[in-house]
Coordinates of C-alpha atoms and ligand atoms in Angstrom, one line a residue:
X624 CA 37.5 -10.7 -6.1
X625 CA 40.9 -11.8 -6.9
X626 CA 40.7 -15.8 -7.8
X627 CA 42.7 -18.9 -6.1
X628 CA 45.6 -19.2 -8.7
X629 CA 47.9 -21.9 -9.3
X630 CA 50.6 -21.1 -11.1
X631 CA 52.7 -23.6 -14.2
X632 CA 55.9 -23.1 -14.3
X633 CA 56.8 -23.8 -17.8
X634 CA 60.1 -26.3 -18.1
X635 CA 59.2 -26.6 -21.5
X636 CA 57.5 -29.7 -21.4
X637 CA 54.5 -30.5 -24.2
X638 CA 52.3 -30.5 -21.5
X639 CA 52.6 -27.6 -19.6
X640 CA 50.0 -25.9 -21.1
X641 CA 47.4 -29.1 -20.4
X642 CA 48.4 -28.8 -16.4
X643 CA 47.1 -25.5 -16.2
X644 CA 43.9 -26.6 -18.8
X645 CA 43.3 -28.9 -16.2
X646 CA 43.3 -27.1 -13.1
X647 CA 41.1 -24.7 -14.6
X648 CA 38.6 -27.1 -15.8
X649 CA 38.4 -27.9 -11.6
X650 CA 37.3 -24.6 -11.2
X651 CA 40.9 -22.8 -10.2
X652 CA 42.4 -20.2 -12.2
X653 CA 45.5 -20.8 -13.4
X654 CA 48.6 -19.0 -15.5
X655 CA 51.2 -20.6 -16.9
X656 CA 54.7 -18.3 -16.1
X657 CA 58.3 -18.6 -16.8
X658 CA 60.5 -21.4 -15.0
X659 CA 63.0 -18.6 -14.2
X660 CA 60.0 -16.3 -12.4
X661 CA 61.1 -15.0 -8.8
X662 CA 58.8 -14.6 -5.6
X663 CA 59.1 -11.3 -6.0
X664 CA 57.4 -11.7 -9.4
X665 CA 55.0 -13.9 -7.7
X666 CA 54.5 -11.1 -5.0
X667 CA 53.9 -8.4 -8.0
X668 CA 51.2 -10.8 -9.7
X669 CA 49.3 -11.1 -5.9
X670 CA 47.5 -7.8 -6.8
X671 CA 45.3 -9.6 -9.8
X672 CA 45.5 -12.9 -8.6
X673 CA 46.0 -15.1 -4.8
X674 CA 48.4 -17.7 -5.6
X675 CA 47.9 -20.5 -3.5
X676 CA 50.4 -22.9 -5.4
X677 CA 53.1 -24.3 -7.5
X678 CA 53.6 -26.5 -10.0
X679 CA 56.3 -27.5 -11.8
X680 CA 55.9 -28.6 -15.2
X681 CA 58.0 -31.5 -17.1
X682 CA 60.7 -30.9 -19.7
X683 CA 62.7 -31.7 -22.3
X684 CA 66.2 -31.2 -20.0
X685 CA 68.0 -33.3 -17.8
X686 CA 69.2 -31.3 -14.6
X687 CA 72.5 -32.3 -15.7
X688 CA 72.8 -30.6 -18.6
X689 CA 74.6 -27.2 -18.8
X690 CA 72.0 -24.3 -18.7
X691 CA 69.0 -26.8 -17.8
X692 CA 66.2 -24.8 -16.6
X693 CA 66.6 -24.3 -12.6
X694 CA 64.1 -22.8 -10.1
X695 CA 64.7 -19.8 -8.1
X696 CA 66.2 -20.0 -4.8
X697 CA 63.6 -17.4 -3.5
X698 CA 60.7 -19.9 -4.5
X699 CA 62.7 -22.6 -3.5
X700 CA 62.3 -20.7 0.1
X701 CA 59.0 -19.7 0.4
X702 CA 56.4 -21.2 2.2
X703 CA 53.8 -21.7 -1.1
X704 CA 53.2 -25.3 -1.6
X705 CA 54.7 -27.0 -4.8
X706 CA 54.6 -29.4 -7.1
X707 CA 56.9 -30.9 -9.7
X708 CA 55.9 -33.2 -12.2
X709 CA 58.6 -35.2 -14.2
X710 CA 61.6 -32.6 -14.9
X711 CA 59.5 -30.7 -11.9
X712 CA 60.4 -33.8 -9.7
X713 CA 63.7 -34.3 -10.9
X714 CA 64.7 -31.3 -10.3
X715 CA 62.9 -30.6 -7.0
X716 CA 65.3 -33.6 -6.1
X717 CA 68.5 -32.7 -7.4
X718 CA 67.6 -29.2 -5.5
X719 CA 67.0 -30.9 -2.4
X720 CA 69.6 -33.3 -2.3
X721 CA 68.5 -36.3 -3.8
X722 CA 69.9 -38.9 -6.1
X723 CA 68.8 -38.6 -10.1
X724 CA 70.8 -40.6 -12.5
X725 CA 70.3 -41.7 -16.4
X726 CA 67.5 -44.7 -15.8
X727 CA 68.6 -47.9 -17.1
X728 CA 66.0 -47.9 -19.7
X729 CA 64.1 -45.0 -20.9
X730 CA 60.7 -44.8 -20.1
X731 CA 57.6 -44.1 -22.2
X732 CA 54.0 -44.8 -22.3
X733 CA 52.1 -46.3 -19.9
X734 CA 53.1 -48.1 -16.5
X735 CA 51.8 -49.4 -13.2
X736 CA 53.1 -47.2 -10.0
X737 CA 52.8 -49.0 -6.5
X738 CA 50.8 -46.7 -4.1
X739 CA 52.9 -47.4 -1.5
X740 CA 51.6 -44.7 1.0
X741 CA 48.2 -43.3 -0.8
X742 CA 48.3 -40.2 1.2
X743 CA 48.8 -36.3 0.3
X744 CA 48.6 -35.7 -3.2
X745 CA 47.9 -39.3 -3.7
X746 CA 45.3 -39.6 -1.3
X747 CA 42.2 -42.2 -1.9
X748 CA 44.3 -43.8 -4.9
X749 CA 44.3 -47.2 -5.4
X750 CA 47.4 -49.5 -4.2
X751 CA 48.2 -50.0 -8.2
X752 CA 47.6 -47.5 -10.7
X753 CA 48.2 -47.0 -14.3
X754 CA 50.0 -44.4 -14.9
X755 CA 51.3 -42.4 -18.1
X756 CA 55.5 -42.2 -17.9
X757 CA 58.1 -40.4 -20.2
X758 CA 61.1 -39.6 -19.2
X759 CA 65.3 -40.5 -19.2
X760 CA 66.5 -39.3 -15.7
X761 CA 64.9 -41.1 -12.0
X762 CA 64.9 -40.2 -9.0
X763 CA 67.1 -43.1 -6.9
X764 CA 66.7 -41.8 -3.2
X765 CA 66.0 -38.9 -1.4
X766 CA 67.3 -37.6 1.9
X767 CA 65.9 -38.3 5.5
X768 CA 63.5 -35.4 5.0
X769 CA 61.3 -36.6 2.3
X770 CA 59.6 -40.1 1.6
X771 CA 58.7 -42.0 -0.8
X772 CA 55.1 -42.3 -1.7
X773 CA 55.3 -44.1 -4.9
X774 CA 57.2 -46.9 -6.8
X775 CA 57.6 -48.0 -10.4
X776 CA 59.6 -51.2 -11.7
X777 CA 61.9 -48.4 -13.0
X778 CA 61.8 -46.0 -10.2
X779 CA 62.3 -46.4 -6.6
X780 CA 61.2 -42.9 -6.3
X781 CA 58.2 -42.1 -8.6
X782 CA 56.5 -39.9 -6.0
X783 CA 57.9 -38.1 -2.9
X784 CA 56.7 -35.3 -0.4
X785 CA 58.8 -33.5 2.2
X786 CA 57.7 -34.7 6.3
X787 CA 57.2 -31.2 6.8
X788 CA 57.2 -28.7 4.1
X789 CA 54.1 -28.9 1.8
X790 CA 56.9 -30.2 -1.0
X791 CA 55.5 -32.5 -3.6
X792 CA 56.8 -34.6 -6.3
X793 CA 55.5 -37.0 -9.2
X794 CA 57.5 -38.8 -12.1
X795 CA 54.6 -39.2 -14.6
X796 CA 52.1 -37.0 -15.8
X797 CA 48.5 -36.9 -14.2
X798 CA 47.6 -34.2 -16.3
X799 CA 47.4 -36.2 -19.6
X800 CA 44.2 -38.8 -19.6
X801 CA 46.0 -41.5 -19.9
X802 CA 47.2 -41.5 -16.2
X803 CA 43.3 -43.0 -15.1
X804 CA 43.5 -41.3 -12.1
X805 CA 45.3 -37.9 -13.0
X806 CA 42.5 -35.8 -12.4
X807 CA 42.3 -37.1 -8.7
X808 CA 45.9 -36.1 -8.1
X809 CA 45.8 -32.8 -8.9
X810 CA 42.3 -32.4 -7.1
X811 CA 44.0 -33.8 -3.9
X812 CA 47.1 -30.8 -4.7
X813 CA 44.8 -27.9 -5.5
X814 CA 42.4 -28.4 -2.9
X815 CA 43.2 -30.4 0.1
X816 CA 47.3 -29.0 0.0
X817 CA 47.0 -25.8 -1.4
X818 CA 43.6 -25.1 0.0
X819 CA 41.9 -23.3 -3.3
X820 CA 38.5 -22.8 -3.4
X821 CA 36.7 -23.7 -6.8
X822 CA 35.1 -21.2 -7.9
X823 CA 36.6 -19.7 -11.1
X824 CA 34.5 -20.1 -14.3
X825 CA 35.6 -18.9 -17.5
X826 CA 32.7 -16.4 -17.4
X827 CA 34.2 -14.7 -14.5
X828 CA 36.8 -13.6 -17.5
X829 CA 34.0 -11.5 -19.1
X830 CA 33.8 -8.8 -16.4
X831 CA 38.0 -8.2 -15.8
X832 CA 38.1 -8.3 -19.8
X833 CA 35.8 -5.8 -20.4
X834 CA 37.8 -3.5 -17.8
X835 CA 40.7 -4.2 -20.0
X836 CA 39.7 -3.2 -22.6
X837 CA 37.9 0.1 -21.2
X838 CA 41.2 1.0 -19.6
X839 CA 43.9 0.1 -22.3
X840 CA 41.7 2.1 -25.2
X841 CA 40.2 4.6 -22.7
X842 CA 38.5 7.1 -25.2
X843 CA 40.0 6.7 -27.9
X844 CA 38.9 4.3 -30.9
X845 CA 40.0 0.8 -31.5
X846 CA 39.5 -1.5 -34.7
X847 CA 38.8 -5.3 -34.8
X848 CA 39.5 -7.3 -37.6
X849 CA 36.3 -9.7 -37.6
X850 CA 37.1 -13.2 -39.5
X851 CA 34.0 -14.6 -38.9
X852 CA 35.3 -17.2 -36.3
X853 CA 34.6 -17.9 -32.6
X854 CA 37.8 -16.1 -31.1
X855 CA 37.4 -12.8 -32.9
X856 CA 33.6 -13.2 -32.6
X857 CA 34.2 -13.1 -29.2
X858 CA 36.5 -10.8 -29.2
X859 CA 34.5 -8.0 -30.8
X860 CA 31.7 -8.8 -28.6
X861 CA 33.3 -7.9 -25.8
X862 CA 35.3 -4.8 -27.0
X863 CA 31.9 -3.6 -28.1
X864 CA 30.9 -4.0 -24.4
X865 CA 33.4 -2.1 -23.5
X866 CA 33.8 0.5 -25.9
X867 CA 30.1 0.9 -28.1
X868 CA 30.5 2.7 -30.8
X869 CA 34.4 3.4 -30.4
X870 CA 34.4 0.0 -31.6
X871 CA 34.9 -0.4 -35.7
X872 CA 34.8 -4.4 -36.6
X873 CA 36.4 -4.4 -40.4
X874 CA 35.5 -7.7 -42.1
X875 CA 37.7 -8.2 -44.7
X876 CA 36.7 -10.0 -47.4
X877 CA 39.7 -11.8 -48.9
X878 CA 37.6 -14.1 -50.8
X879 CA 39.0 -17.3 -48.9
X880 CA 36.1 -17.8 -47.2
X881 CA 34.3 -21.2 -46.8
X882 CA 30.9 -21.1 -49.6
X883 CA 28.3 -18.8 -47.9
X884 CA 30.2 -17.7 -45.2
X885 CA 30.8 -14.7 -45.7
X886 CA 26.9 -13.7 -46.4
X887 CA 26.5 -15.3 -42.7
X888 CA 29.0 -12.7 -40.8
X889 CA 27.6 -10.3 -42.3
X890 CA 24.0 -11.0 -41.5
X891 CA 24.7 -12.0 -38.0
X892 CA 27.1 -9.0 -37.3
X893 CA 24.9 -5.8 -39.2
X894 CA 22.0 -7.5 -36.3
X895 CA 24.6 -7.3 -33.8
X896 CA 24.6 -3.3 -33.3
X897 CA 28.6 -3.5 -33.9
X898 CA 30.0 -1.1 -35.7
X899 CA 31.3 -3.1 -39.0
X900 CA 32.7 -1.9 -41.9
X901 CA 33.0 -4.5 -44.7
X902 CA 36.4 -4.1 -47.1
X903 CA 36.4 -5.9 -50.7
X904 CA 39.9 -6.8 -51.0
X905 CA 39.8 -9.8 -53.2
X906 CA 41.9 -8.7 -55.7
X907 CA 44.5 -7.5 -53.5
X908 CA 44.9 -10.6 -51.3
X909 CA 45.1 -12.9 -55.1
X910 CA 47.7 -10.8 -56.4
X911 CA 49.8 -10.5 -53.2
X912 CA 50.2 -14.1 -52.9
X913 CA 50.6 -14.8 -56.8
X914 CA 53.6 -17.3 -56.8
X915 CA 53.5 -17.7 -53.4
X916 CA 54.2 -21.1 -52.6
X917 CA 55.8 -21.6 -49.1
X918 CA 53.2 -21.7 -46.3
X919 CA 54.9 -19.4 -43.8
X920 CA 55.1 -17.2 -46.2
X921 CA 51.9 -17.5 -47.3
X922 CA 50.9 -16.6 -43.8
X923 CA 53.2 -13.5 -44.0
X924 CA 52.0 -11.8 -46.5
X925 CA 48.1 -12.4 -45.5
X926 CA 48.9 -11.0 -42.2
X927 CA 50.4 -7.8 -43.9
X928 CA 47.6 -7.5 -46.5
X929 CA 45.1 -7.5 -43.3
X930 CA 47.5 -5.2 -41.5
X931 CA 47.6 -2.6 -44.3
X932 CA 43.9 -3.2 -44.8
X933 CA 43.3 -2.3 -41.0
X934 CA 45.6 0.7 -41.3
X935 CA 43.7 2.5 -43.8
X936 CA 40.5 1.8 -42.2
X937 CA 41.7 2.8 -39.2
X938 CA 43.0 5.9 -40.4
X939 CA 40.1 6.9 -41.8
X940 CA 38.1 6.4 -38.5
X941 CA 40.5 7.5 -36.2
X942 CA 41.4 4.1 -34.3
X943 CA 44.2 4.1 -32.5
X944 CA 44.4 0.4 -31.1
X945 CA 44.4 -3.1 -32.9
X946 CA 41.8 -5.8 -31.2
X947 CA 42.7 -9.4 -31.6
X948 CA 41.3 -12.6 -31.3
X949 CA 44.6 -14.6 -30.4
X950 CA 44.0 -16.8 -28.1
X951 CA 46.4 -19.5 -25.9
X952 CA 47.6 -22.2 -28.3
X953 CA 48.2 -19.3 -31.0
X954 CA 50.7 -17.9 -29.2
X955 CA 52.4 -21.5 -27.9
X956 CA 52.5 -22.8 -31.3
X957 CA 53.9 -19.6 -32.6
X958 CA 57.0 -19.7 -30.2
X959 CA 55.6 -16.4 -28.5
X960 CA 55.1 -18.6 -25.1
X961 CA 58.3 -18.9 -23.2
X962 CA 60.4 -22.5 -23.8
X963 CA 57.9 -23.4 -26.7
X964 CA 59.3 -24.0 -30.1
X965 CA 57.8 -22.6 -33.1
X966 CA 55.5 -25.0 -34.7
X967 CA 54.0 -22.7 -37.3
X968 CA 52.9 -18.6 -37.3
X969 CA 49.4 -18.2 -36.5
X970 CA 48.7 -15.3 -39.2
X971 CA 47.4 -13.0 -36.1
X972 CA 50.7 -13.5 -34.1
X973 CA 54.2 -13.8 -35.5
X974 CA 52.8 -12.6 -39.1
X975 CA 52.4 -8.8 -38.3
X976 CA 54.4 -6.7 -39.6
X977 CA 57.1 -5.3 -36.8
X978 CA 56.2 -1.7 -37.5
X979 CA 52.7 -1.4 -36.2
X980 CA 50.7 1.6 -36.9
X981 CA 49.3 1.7 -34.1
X982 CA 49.2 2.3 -30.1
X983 CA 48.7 -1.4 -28.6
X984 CA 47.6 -4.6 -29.9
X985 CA 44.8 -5.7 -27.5
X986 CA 44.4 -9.4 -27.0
X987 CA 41.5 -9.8 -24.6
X988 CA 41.4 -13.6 -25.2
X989 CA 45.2 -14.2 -24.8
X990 CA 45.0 -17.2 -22.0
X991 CA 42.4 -19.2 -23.0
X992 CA 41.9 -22.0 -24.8
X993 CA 39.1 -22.4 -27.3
X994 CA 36.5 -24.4 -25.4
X995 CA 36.2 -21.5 -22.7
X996 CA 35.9 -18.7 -25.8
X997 CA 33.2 -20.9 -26.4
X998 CA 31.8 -20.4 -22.9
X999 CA 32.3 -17.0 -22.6
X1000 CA 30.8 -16.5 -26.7
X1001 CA 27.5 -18.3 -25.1
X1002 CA 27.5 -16.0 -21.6
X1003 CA 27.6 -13.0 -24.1
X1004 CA 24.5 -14.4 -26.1
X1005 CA 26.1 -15.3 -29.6
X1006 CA 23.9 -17.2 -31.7
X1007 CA 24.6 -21.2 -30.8
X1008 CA 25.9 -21.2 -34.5
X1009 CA 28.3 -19.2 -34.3
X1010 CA 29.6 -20.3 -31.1
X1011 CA 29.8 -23.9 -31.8
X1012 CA 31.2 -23.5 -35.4
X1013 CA 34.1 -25.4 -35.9
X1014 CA 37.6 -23.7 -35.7
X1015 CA 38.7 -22.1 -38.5
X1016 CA 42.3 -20.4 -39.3
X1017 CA 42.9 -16.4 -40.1
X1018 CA 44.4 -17.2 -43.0
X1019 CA 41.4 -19.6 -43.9
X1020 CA 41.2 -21.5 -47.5
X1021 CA 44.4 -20.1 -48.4
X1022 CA 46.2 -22.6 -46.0
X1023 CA 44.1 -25.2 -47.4
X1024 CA 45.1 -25.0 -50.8
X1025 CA 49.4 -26.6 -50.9
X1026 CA 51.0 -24.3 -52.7
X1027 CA 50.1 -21.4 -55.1
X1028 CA 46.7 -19.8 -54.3
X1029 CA 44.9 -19.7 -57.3
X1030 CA 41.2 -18.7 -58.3
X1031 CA 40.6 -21.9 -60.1
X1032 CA 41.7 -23.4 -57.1
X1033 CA 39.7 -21.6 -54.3
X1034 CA 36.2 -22.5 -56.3
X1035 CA 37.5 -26.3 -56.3
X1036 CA 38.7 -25.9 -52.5
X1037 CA 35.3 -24.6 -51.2
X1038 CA 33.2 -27.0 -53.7
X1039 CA 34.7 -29.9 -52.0
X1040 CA 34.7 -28.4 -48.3
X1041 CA 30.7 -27.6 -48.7
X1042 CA 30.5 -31.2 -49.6
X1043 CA 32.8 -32.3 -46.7
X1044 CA 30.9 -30.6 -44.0
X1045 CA 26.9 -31.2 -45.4
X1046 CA 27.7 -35.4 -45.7
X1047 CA 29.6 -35.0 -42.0
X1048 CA 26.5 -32.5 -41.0
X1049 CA 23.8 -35.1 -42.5
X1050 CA 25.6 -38.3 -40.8
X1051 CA 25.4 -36.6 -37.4
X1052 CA 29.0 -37.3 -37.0
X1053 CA 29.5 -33.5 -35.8
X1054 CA 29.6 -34.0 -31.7
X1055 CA 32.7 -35.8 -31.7
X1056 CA 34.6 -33.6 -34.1
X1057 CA 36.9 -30.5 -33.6
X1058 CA 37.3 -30.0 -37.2
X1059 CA 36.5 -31.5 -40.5
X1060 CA 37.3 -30.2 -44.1
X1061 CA 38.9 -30.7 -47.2
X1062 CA 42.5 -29.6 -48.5
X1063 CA 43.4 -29.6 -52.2
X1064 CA 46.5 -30.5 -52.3
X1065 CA 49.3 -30.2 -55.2
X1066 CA 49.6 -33.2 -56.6
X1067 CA 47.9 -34.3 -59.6
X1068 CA 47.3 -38.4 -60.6
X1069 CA 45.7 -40.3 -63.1
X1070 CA 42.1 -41.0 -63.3
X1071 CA 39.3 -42.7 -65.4
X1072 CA 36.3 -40.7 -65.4
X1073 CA 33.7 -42.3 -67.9
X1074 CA 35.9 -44.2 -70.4
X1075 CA 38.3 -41.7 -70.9
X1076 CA 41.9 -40.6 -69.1
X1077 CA 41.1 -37.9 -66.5
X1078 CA 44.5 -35.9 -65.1
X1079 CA 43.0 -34.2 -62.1
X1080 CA 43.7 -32.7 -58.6
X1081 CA 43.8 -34.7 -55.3
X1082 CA 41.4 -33.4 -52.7
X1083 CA 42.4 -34.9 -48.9
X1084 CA 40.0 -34.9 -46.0
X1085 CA 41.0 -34.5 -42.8
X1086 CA 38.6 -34.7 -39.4
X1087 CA 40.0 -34.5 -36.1
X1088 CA 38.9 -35.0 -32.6
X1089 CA 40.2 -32.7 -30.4
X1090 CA 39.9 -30.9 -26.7
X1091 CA 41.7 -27.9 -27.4
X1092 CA 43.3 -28.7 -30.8
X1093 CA 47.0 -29.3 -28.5
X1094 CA 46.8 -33.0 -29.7
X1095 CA 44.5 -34.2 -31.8
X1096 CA 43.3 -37.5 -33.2
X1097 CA 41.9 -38.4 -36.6
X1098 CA 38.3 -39.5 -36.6
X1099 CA 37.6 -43.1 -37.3
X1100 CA 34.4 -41.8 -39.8
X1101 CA 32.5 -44.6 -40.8
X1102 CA 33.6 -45.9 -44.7
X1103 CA 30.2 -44.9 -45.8
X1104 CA 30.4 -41.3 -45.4
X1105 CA 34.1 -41.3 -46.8
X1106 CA 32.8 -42.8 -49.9
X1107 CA 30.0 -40.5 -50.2
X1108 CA 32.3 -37.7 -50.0
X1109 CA 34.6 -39.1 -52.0
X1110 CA 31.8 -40.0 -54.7
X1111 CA 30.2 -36.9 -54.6
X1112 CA 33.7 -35.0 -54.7
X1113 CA 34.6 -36.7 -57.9
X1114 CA 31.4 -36.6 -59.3
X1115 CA 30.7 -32.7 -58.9
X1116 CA 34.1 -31.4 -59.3
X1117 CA 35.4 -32.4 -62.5
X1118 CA 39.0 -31.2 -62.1
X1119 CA 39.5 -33.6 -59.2
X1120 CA 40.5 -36.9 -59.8
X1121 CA 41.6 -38.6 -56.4
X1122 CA 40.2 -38.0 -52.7
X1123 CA 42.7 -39.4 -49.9
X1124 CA 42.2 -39.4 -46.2
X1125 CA 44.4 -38.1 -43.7
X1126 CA 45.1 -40.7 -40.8
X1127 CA 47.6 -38.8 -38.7
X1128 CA 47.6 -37.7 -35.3
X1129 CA 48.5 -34.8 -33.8
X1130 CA 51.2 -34.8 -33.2
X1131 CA 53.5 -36.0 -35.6
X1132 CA 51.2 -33.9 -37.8
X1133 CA 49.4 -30.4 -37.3
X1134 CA 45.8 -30.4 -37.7
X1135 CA 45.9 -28.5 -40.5
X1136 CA 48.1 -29.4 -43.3
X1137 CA 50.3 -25.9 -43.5
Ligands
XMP2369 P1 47.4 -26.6 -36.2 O1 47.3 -26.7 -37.7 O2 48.5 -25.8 -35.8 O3 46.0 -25.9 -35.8 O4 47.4 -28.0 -35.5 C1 45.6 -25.8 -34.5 C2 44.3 -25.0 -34.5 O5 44.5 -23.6 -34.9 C3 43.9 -23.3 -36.2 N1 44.8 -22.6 -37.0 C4 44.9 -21.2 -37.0 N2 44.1 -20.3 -36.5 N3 45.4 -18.6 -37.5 C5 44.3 -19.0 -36.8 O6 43.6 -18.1 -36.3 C6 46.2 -19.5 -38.1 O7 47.1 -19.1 -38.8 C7 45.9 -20.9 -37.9 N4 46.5 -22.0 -38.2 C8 45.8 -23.0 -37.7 C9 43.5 -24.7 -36.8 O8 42.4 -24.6 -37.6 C10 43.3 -25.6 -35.6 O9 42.0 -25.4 -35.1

């Protein structure tokens, strides 16, 4: 059955991808597409999915500007219902007639719209609510056809629907918590206007996947390079659905590994009945990066090493397709989303090498975001260890180490990392935490360590809360568990000499530090 869709049209706006996080979590399916997509594009997707709405995401443009993003005229004229959020509304105006200028003061954070008619999309709202604002241009008026629903101090238009046409618009954003009754908004869009039922899960995935997979590979073989984390976990799970023993998971053991790791993956995975083939490549992966320095190019040249690792294996057992475990934010913060700009290169995106050996590159977890891979890992029975073990990247301790990857410093990296997570695992801090670990970075300060001059590393600890690792806050851990680590970390690793704590969100900073 195809599901009740809404699609995002991306404007480029940080938060595109959380609108269509959102919807889903009410149970609706949801795609985020291109602002430029026609109906007929729409009309193509209707055989996998039933789009029953619109929205419009914010944006970085004003609809002034030369080459701002516009909407197609065909959309513009079709009868699905649509809604534009901040650049969405702006522009929804400026198409229909209205009256945007530069506001007198730029507005950011949060602010108090008047509910002055609390029907539609704003149905059962209060007459006052606090709402989560940033943008340049407002709305002043718009003509006869539309009214107003909404007012801010700085906008006399800060929510409008057309009388007849089910034509919606919104200056702030009820996707992001902050707006306290965001979630209601978009409930009173999907449902009661566009008429969705909820009844997508992210389990429902497991069945079309699997299909996927069967049809793209067909009889042929495929390989999947198994890192040990949830996404290509998951991933090989579900190709091994697909394709049983046409399936050859190749763990390669690059010796970055978090301590006792990689004894784990292979345990789980030799139970598993999954084909795995395990490929001792320490060596090559140390001297590749000796001198290495730069972090995207760090990233680079582990992606290669796996490729070339892949492609003899998979010469040698006749695969013919690549299975990967990238899933949603990979490919946003790697600039392979349309209008996003390239934050860093996920190793199993933008650092292949362009001359693939092989056929296709499957990506069966593509459009979703890590929480449902964590659904669909526990629908397909992975142990609960696996499944609710804390994100980790491709490139793994090698990212965590600044600068030149060294063997003195990967046995320093994963002493104080084991320490990081048992004091964080013994304090029962884990529930609230996305991530938590330690990065040795490349500086080097004084210490005193008995009654003599110690000249040692600096080890930083960073834990974040985090939904789906889009934004991301750092923990408030309690001072007694940072001086335990920090105690312990001096205490058992001699060559470190300092241990800092990282108090920055994302953003300004990434979650991890390259
Ligand atoms: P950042 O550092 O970009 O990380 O805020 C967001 C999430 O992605 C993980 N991460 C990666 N995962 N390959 C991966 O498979 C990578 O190259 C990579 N870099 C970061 C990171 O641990 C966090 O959960």
């Amino acid at each position: 059955m195809k599901p009740d869709t809404i699609l995002v049209l991306d404007f480029g706006g940080q938060y595109a991808h959380l609108i269509s996080r959102r919807i889903r979590e009410n149970g609706v399916y949801s795609e985020v597409v291109s602002f430029g997509i026609s109906y007929d594009d729409i009309s193509n997707l209707s055989e996998k999915f039933n789009v029953k709405g619109l929205i419009l995401s914010g944006g970085p443009s004003s609809v002034y500007d030369q080459g701002s993003p516009k909407i197609s005229r065909s959309i513009l004229e079709s009868k699905l219902p649509m809604l534009g959020l901040c650049y969405g509304h702006q522009l929804l105006s400026y198409v229909f007639g209205g009256n945007i200028k530069k506001a007198s003061k730029k507005e950011f954070g949060h602010t108090l719209a008047q509910i002055t008619k609390p029907i539609a999309i704003l149905n059962k709202l209060n007459r006052t609510e606090k709402v989560w604002m940033s943008h340049g241009d407002t709305v002043y008026s718009m003509p006869s056809e539309f009214e107003t629903l909404a007012t801010t101090d700085n906008c006399p238009v800060a929510a409008f629907r057309h009388k007849v046409k089910p034509i919606f618009g919104i200056q702030w954003h009820p996707e992001v918590a902050h707006t306290v009754n965001g979630n209601l908004i978009l409930k009173n869009f999907i449902f009661d206007i566009c008429k969705c039922e909820n009844n997508w899960q992210p389990t429902n995935f497991i069945k079309s996947a699997i299909n996927e997979i069967k049809q793209t590979v067909g009889n042929e073989k495929a390989i999947i390079g198994l890192s040990g984390g949830i996404d290509s976990s998951t991933t090989a799970l579900l190709a091994s659905k697909a394709l049983g023993k046409n399936l050859v998971a190749v763990f390669v053991d690059h010796g970055f590994m978090r301590e006792g790791e990689t004894e784990e993956i292979k345990k789980i995975f030799k139970n598993s009945g999954i084909n795995l083939i395990i490929a001792d490549a320490k060596k090559q992966f140390l001297t590749k990066l000796k001198g290495v320095k730069d972090p995207e190019e760090k990233r680079k040249v582990i992606g290669n090493e796996f490729i070339k690792v892949f492609e003899k294996i998979a010469e040698k057992v006749k695969a013919t397709y690549l299975l990967q475990g990238t899933i949603y934010p990979d490919r946003i913060e790697s600039g392979s989303t349309a209008n996003a700009d390239k934050i860093k290169t996920h190793h199993n995106v933008g650092g292949l090498p362009s001359k693939m050996k092989f056929k296709k590159i499957v990506e069966p977890l593509r459009d979703l975001y890590k929480d449902e891979v964590r659904n669909v890992a526990e629908e397909l029975s992975m142990p609960i260890n696996m499944a609710r073990r804390q994100p980790f990247p491709g490139p793994a301790l090698a990212v965590r180490i600044i600068g030149e990857v060294t063997e003195e410093k990967l046995i320093i990296v994963k002493k104080a990392d084991k320490i990081v997570r048992e004091e964080i695992e013994k304090s029962n801090l884990t529930g609230n935490l996305w991530q938590y670990f330690a990065i040795l970075t490349d500086t080097k300060t004084t210490g005193v360590k008995g009654d003599s001059r110690a000249y040692g590393y600096t080890v930083a600890i960073r834990a974040v809360e985090s939904k789906e690792a889009m934004t991301a806050n750092f923990a408030k851990l309690p001072y007694e568990v940072l001086e335990k680590i920090s105690t312990r970390i001096t205490n058992e690793i001699p060559e470190v000499s300092r241990v800092v704590y990282d108090v920055t969100h994302k953003p300004p900073s990434t979650i991890e530090w390259e």
